[in-house]
Amino acid sequence: MINRQLLEQGYLIVNGFVNAEYSQELYQDLLEHGRTDNTFMCDDFHGAVHNHPNTTAAVEIHHYMTKYMTDLIGESLFPTYSYMRIYNNNSFLIKHTDRPACEISATVHLGSDKEWSMFVEHPITRKKTRIDLKSGDAVVYLGCTTQHWREGSYTGEHFAQMFLHWVRSRGRFAYTLNDKDRTQPERGWVGDLVTEYENMLIQSMLRPRLL
């Protein structure tokens, strides 16, 4: 059963998810080599950013941390995909939830020249939480049901994140292993997932605690 605190909040903060020195190395490497025409994208979802899907470093961390995440979440997980992104001046991130391959997600802060808060909203209570991370820290969240965003446009010059995604190996989205199948479930799947998580939380609250 999924970690009770994660079910209650929709997110968890993990300090030192990645070594801070290594996070800074990844950040500096992105600044020096990661802002090219081939990595540039501009859309209505993020504005102008530089995207790096499944880089060697991110894939290494993704697979290395799968055992840790399985223990943290309380269920066996399959890795789906990883991503690194540089947000630039005037980039933004609209309020959203993610596709099935992002059931269990971790956003790792690599580095920036200015703070830019992330916000999450619980799907049932609608409680909003502001999150600020240091280099190497991560927020783990239920990506398909917990709305997340950043307020306003970025006023600095560069803000680098790494995204790591998993699904429960025995859950409804196990078919997205390694992100090979991007089939969308039938309409209403997000609401069904919220209900599933709520039932898990109720069961965990009824279960007697071990002394």
PDB file of C-alpha atoms in Angstrom:
ATOM      1  CA  MET A   1       0.000   0.000   0.000  1.00  0.00           C
ATOM      2  CA  ILE A   2       1.252   3.496  -0.848  1.00  0.00           C
ATOM      3  CA  ASN A   3       2.970   5.494   1.897  1.00  0.00           C
ATOM      4  CA  ARG A   4       0.268   6.946   4.163  1.00  0.00           C
ATOM      5  CA  GLN A   5       1.810  10.409   4.378  1.00  0.00           C
ATOM      6  CA  LEU A   6       2.026  10.583   0.586  1.00  0.00           C
ATOM      7  CA  LEU A   7      -1.651   9.655   0.331  1.00  0.00           C
ATOM      8  CA  GLU A   8      -2.611  12.246   2.955  1.00  0.00           C
ATOM      9  CA  GLN A   9      -0.589  15.113   1.483  1.00  0.00           C
ATOM     10  CA  GLY A  10      -0.178  14.148  -2.153  1.00  0.00           C
ATOM     11  CA  TYR A  11       3.562  14.831  -1.828  1.00  0.00           C
ATOM     12  CA  LEU A  12       6.705  14.194   0.259  1.00  0.00           C
ATOM     13  CA  ILE A  13       9.860  16.284   0.639  1.00  0.00           C
ATOM     14  CA  VAL A  14      13.129  14.335   0.450  1.00  0.00           C
ATOM     15  CA  ASN A  15      16.185  16.383   1.392  1.00  0.00           C
ATOM     16  CA  GLY A  16      19.429  15.216  -0.192  1.00  0.00           C
ATOM     17  CA  PHE A  17      17.693  12.984  -2.728  1.00  0.00           C
ATOM     18  CA  VAL A  18      20.763  13.520  -4.923  1.00  0.00           C
ATOM     19  CA  ASN A  19      24.162  14.518  -3.558  1.00  0.00           C
ATOM     20  CA  ALA A  20      24.312  18.325  -3.549  1.00  0.00           C
ATOM     21  CA  GLU A  21      27.767  18.475  -5.125  1.00  0.00           C
ATOM     22  CA  TYR A  22      26.716  16.168  -7.950  1.00  0.00           C
ATOM     23  CA  SER A  23      23.536  18.201  -8.452  1.00  0.00           C
ATOM     24  CA  GLN A  24      25.671  21.298  -8.876  1.00  0.00           C
ATOM     25  CA  GLU A  25      27.856  19.456 -11.399  1.00  0.00           C
ATOM     26  CA  LEU A  26      24.781  18.530 -13.430  1.00  0.00           C
ATOM     27  CA  TYR A  27      23.532  22.104 -13.180  1.00  0.00           C
ATOM     28  CA  GLN A  28      26.811  23.598 -14.401  1.00  0.00           C
ATOM     29  CA  ASP A  29      27.019  21.059 -17.222  1.00  0.00           C
ATOM     30  CA  LEU A  30      23.520  22.005 -18.364  1.00  0.00           C
ATOM     31  CA  LEU A  31      24.421  25.686 -18.332  1.00  0.00           C
ATOM     32  CA  GLU A  32      27.599  25.111 -20.342  1.00  0.00           C
ATOM     33  CA  HIS A  33      26.384  22.497 -22.822  1.00  0.00           C
ATOM     34  CA  GLY A  34      22.608  22.190 -22.504  1.00  0.00           C
ATOM     35  CA  ARG A  35      21.294  25.348 -24.122  1.00  0.00           C
ATOM     36  CA  THR A  36      21.393  24.534 -27.813  1.00  0.00           C
ATOM     37  CA  ASP A  37      19.035  24.927 -30.743  1.00  0.00           C
ATOM     38  CA  ASN A  38      18.360  21.173 -30.641  1.00  0.00           C
ATOM     39  CA  THR A  39      17.160  21.301 -27.031  1.00  0.00           C
ATOM     40  CA  PHE A  40      15.125  24.520 -27.281  1.00  0.00           C
ATOM     41  CA  MET A  41      11.338  24.393 -27.063  1.00  0.00           C
ATOM     42  CA  CYS A  42       8.701  27.080 -26.638  1.00  0.00           C
ATOM     43  CA  ASP A  43       5.028  26.271 -25.987  1.00  0.00           C
ATOM     44  CA  ASP A  44       1.976  27.396 -24.031  1.00  0.00           C
ATOM     45  CA  PHE A  45       2.810  25.023 -21.179  1.00  0.00           C
ATOM     46  CA  HIS A  46       6.321  26.168 -20.223  1.00  0.00           C
ATOM     47  CA  GLY A  47       7.301  29.091 -22.390  1.00  0.00           C
ATOM     48  CA  ALA A  48      10.911  29.005 -23.620  1.00  0.00           C
ATOM     49  CA  VAL A  49      12.865  26.086 -22.103  1.00  0.00           C
ATOM     50  CA  HIS A  50      15.630  23.626 -22.960  1.00  0.00           C
ATOM     51  CA  ASN A  51      14.621  19.955 -22.645  1.00  0.00           C
ATOM     52  CA  HIS A  52      16.850  16.910 -22.155  1.00  0.00           C
ATOM     53  CA  PRO A  53      14.909  13.605 -22.149  1.00  0.00           C
ATOM     54  CA  ASN A  54      16.561  10.494 -20.736  1.00  0.00           C
ATOM     55  CA  THR A  55      20.121  11.795 -20.503  1.00  0.00           C
ATOM     56  CA  THR A  56      22.720   9.267 -19.352  1.00  0.00           C
ATOM     57  CA  ALA A  57      23.132  10.939 -15.955  1.00  0.00           C
ATOM     58  CA  ALA A  58      19.380  11.129 -15.326  1.00  0.00           C
ATOM     59  CA  VAL A  59      18.831   7.501 -16.402  1.00  0.00           C
ATOM     60  CA  GLU A  60      21.632   6.375 -14.068  1.00  0.00           C
ATOM     61  CA  ILE A  61      20.063   8.203 -11.116  1.00  0.00           C
ATOM     62  CA  HIS A  62      16.591   7.020 -12.113  1.00  0.00           C
ATOM     63  CA  HIS A  63      17.528   3.343 -12.001  1.00  0.00           C
ATOM     64  CA  TYR A  64      19.796   3.717  -8.965  1.00  0.00           C
ATOM     65  CA  MET A  65      16.978   5.357  -6.963  1.00  0.00           C
ATOM     66  CA  THR A  66      14.251   2.871  -7.929  1.00  0.00           C
ATOM     67  CA  LYS A  67      14.975   0.618  -4.926  1.00  0.00           C
ATOM     68  CA  TYR A  68      14.994   3.636  -2.608  1.00  0.00           C
ATOM     69  CA  MET A  69      11.699   4.857  -4.061  1.00  0.00           C
ATOM     70  CA  THR A  70      10.134   1.410  -3.758  1.00  0.00           C
ATOM     71  CA  ASP A  71      10.996   1.413  -0.049  1.00  0.00           C
ATOM     72  CA  LEU A  72       9.804   4.993   0.406  1.00  0.00           C
ATOM     73  CA  ILE A  73       6.502   4.539  -1.418  1.00  0.00           C
ATOM     74  CA  GLY A  74       5.770   1.115   0.025  1.00  0.00           C
ATOM     75  CA  GLU A  75       5.072  -0.591  -3.305  1.00  0.00           C
ATOM     76  CA  SER A  76       7.252  -2.103  -6.012  1.00  0.00           C
ATOM     77  CA  LEU A  77       7.857   0.396  -8.814  1.00  0.00           C
ATOM     78  CA  PHE A  78       8.728   0.331 -12.511  1.00  0.00           C
ATOM     79  CA  PRO A  79      10.777   3.238 -13.921  1.00  0.00           C
ATOM     80  CA  THR A  80       9.145   4.961 -16.897  1.00  0.00           C
ATOM     81  CA  TYR A  81      11.207   7.953 -18.028  1.00  0.00           C
ATOM     82  CA  SER A  82      13.477  10.770 -16.884  1.00  0.00           C
ATOM     83  CA  TYR A  83      13.989  14.355 -17.963  1.00  0.00           C
ATOM     84  CA  MET A  84      16.167  17.374 -17.281  1.00  0.00           C
ATOM     85  CA  ARG A  85      14.985  20.870 -18.106  1.00  0.00           C
ATOM     86  CA  ILE A  86      16.355  24.404 -17.989  1.00  0.00           C
ATOM     87  CA  TYR A  87      13.747  27.096 -17.445  1.00  0.00           C
ATOM     88  CA  ASN A  88      14.869  30.478 -18.745  1.00  0.00           C
ATOM     89  CA  ASN A  89      13.921  34.072 -18.057  1.00  0.00           C
ATOM     90  CA  ASN A  90      10.116  34.418 -18.446  1.00  0.00           C
ATOM     91  CA  SER A  91       9.571  30.634 -18.507  1.00  0.00           C
ATOM     92  CA  PHE A  92       6.500  29.435 -16.625  1.00  0.00           C
ATOM     93  CA  LEU A  93       4.739  26.239 -15.575  1.00  0.00           C
ATOM     94  CA  ILE A  94       0.953  26.135 -15.660  1.00  0.00           C
ATOM     95  CA  LYS A  95      -1.192  24.244 -13.169  1.00  0.00           C
ATOM     96  CA  HIS A  96      -1.578  20.640 -14.313  1.00  0.00           C
ATOM     97  CA  THR A  97      -1.528  16.932 -13.585  1.00  0.00           C
ATOM     98  CA  ASP A  98       0.470  14.412 -15.617  1.00  0.00           C
ATOM     99  CA  ARG A  99      -0.064  11.420 -17.864  1.00  0.00           C
ATOM    100  CA  PRO A 100      -0.164   7.797 -16.565  1.00  0.00           C
ATOM    101  CA  ALA A 101       3.607   7.212 -16.832  1.00  0.00           C
ATOM    102  CA  CYS A 102       4.065   9.852 -14.100  1.00  0.00           C
ATOM    103  CA  GLU A 103       2.052   8.128 -11.359  1.00  0.00           C
ATOM    104  CA  ILE A 104       4.907   8.464  -8.851  1.00  0.00           C
ATOM    105  CA  SER A 105       7.098  11.436  -9.688  1.00  0.00           C
ATOM    106  CA  ALA A 106      10.141  13.148  -8.227  1.00  0.00           C
ATOM    107  CA  THR A 107      11.217  16.668  -9.143  1.00  0.00           C
ATOM    108  CA  VAL A 108      14.832  17.282  -8.145  1.00  0.00           C
ATOM    109  CA  HIS A 109      16.210  20.801  -7.934  1.00  0.00           C
ATOM    110  CA  LEU A 110      19.645  20.964  -9.553  1.00  0.00           C
ATOM    111  CA  GLY A 111      20.396  24.661  -9.329  1.00  0.00           C
ATOM    112  CA  SER A 112      19.306  28.181 -10.231  1.00  0.00           C
ATOM    113  CA  ASP A 113      20.307  31.819  -9.982  1.00  0.00           C
ATOM    114  CA  LYS A 114      17.042  32.708  -8.223  1.00  0.00           C
ATOM    115  CA  GLU A 115      14.379  30.931  -6.184  1.00  0.00           C
ATOM    116  CA  TRP A 116      11.101  29.970  -7.839  1.00  0.00           C
ATOM    117  CA  SER A 117       8.529  28.231  -5.670  1.00  0.00           C
ATOM    118  CA  MET A 118       6.603  25.150  -6.712  1.00  0.00           C
ATOM    119  CA  PHE A 119       3.024  24.654  -5.540  1.00  0.00           C
ATOM    120  CA  VAL A 120       0.984  21.478  -5.133  1.00  0.00           C
ATOM    121  CA  GLU A 121      -2.745  21.027  -4.519  1.00  0.00           C
ATOM    122  CA  HIS A 122      -4.375  17.981  -2.955  1.00  0.00           C
ATOM    123  CA  PRO A 123      -7.187  16.605  -5.176  1.00  0.00           C
ATOM    124  CA  ILE A 124      -9.672  16.109  -2.316  1.00  0.00           C
ATOM    125  CA  THR A 125      -8.934  18.776   0.302  1.00  0.00           C
ATOM    126  CA  ARG A 126      -7.735  21.350  -2.270  1.00  0.00           C
ATOM    127  CA  LYS A 127      -5.047  22.325   0.225  1.00  0.00           C
ATOM    128  CA  LYS A 128      -2.275  24.250  -1.531  1.00  0.00           C
ATOM    129  CA  THR A 129       1.330  23.953  -0.380  1.00  0.00           C
ATOM    130  CA  ARG A 130       4.316  26.061  -1.381  1.00  0.00           C
ATOM    131  CA  ILE A 131       7.573  24.154  -1.828  1.00  0.00           C
ATOM    132  CA  ASP A 132      11.140  25.497  -2.054  1.00  0.00           C
ATOM    133  CA  LEU A 133      14.064  23.136  -2.531  1.00  0.00           C
ATOM    134  CA  LYS A 134      17.832  23.362  -2.274  1.00  0.00           C
ATOM    135  CA  SER A 135      20.179  21.760  -4.774  1.00  0.00           C
ATOM    136  CA  GLY A 136      19.771  17.965  -4.595  1.00  0.00           C
ATOM    137  CA  ASP A 137      16.466  18.064  -2.708  1.00  0.00           C
ATOM    138  CA  ALA A 138      13.344  16.530  -4.243  1.00  0.00           C
ATOM    139  CA  VAL A 139       9.599  16.658  -3.932  1.00  0.00           C
ATOM    140  CA  VAL A 140       7.952  13.278  -4.538  1.00  0.00           C
ATOM    141  CA  TYR A 141       4.305  13.508  -5.532  1.00  0.00           C
ATOM    142  CA  LEU A 142       1.372  11.621  -7.029  1.00  0.00           C
ATOM    143  CA  GLY A 143       1.768  13.104 -10.487  1.00  0.00           C
ATOM    144  CA  CYS A 144      -1.547  12.024 -12.006  1.00  0.00           C
ATOM    145  CA  THR A 145      -3.755  13.394  -9.230  1.00  0.00           C
ATOM    146  CA  THR A 146      -1.809  16.109  -7.382  1.00  0.00           C
ATOM    147  CA  GLN A 147      -1.976  19.365  -9.326  1.00  0.00           C
ATOM    148  CA  HIS A 148       1.363  21.166  -9.454  1.00  0.00           C
ATOM    149  CA  TRP A 149       2.651  24.399 -10.924  1.00  0.00           C
ATOM    150  CA  ARG A 150       4.913  27.410 -10.419  1.00  0.00           C
ATOM    151  CA  GLU A 151       3.418  30.841  -9.911  1.00  0.00           C
ATOM    152  CA  GLY A 152       4.264  33.626 -12.305  1.00  0.00           C
ATOM    153  CA  SER A 153       7.099  33.725 -14.809  1.00  0.00           C
ATOM    154  CA  TYR A 154      10.677  33.031 -13.826  1.00  0.00           C
ATOM    155  CA  THR A 155      12.508  36.295 -13.144  1.00  0.00           C
ATOM    156  CA  GLY A 156      16.001  34.811 -13.071  1.00  0.00           C
ATOM    157  CA  GLU A 157      18.066  33.557 -16.002  1.00  0.00           C
ATOM    158  CA  HIS A 158      18.272  29.792 -15.488  1.00  0.00           C
ATOM    159  CA  PHE A 159      16.473  27.259 -13.283  1.00  0.00           C
ATOM    160  CA  ALA A 160      17.389  23.583 -13.738  1.00  0.00           C
ATOM    161  CA  GLN A 161      15.307  20.585 -12.677  1.00  0.00           C
ATOM    162  CA  MET A 162      15.476  16.817 -13.090  1.00  0.00           C
ATOM    163  CA  PHE A 163      12.251  14.813 -13.332  1.00  0.00           C
ATOM    164  CA  LEU A 164      12.090  11.091 -12.539  1.00  0.00           C
ATOM    165  CA  HIS A 165       8.920   9.053 -13.035  1.00  0.00           C
ATOM    166  CA  TRP A 166       7.691   5.644 -11.906  1.00  0.00           C
ATOM    167  CA  VAL A 167       4.502   3.559 -11.822  1.00  0.00           C
ATOM    168  CA  ARG A 168       3.396   0.827  -9.440  1.00  0.00           C
ATOM    169  CA  SER A 169       4.519  -2.503 -10.921  1.00  0.00           C
ATOM    170  CA  ARG A 170       1.168  -4.081 -10.012  1.00  0.00           C
ATOM    171  CA  GLY A 171      -0.894  -0.954 -10.591  1.00  0.00           C
ATOM    172  CA  ARG A 172      -3.146   0.015 -13.473  1.00  0.00           C
ATOM    173  CA  PHE A 173      -0.341   1.833 -15.300  1.00  0.00           C
ATOM    174  CA  ALA A 174       2.318  -0.881 -15.225  1.00  0.00           C
ATOM    175  CA  TYR A 175       2.002  -1.067 -19.027  1.00  0.00           C
ATOM    176  CA  THR A 176       3.917   2.242 -19.252  1.00  0.00           C
ATOM    177  CA  LEU A 177       7.170   0.567 -18.140  1.00  0.00           C
ATOM    178  CA  ASN A 178      10.065   2.416 -19.844  1.00  0.00           C
ATOM    179  CA  ASP A 179       7.451   4.737 -21.399  1.00  0.00           C
ATOM    180  CA  LYS A 180       6.998   2.402 -24.372  1.00  0.00           C
ATOM    181  CA  ASP A 181       3.195   2.516 -24.352  1.00  0.00           C
ATOM    182  CA  ARG A 182       1.556   5.940 -24.091  1.00  0.00           C
ATOM    183  CA  THR A 183      -2.021   4.721 -24.489  1.00  0.00           C
ATOM    184  CA  GLN A 184      -4.417   6.961 -22.585  1.00  0.00           C
ATOM    185  CA  PRO A 185      -6.923   5.221 -20.271  1.00  0.00           C
ATOM    186  CA  GLU A 186     -10.638   5.673 -20.768  1.00  0.00           C
ATOM    187  CA  ARG A 187     -12.247   8.974 -19.824  1.00  0.00           C
ATOM    188  CA  GLY A 188     -12.579   9.494 -16.081  1.00  0.00           C
ATOM    189  CA  TRP A 189      -9.388   7.656 -15.172  1.00  0.00           C
ATOM    190  CA  VAL A 190      -8.062  10.478 -12.983  1.00  0.00           C
ATOM    191  CA  GLY A 191     -11.176  10.455 -10.814  1.00  0.00           C
ATOM    192  CA  ASP A 192     -10.981   6.669 -10.551  1.00  0.00           C
ATOM    193  CA  LEU A 193      -7.369   6.955  -9.411  1.00  0.00           C
ATOM    194  CA  VAL A 194      -8.254   9.567  -6.789  1.00  0.00           C
ATOM    195  CA  THR A 195     -10.893   7.171  -5.439  1.00  0.00           C
ATOM    196  CA  GLU A 196      -8.383   4.308  -5.384  1.00  0.00           C
ATOM    197  CA  TYR A 197      -5.936   6.412  -3.383  1.00  0.00           C
ATOM    198  CA  GLU A 198      -8.681   7.513  -0.989  1.00  0.00           C
ATOM    199  CA  ASN A 199      -9.641   3.893  -0.353  1.00  0.00           C
ATOM    200  CA  MET A 200      -5.997   3.058   0.321  1.00  0.00           C
ATOM    201  CA  LEU A 201      -5.819   5.901   2.848  1.00  0.00           C
ATOM    202  CA  ILE A 202      -8.963   4.717   4.618  1.00  0.00           C
ATOM    203  CA  GLN A 203      -7.558   1.173   4.820  1.00  0.00           C
ATOM    204  CA  SER A 204      -4.254   2.445   6.214  1.00  0.00           C
ATOM    205  CA  MET A 205      -6.092   4.450   8.885  1.00  0.00           C
ATOM    206  CA  LEU A 206      -8.079   1.370   9.912  1.00  0.00           C
ATOM    207  CA  ARG A 207      -4.999  -0.824  10.081  1.00  0.00           C
ATOM    208  CA  PRO A 208      -3.625  -1.130  13.651  1.00  0.00           C
ATOM    209  CA  ARG A 209      -0.199   0.416  14.136  1.00  0.00           C
ATOM    210  CA  LEU A 210       2.671  -1.847  15.158  1.00  0.00           C
ATOM    211  CA  LEU A 211       4.262  -1.060  18.528  1.00  0.00           C
TER     212      LEU A 211
END
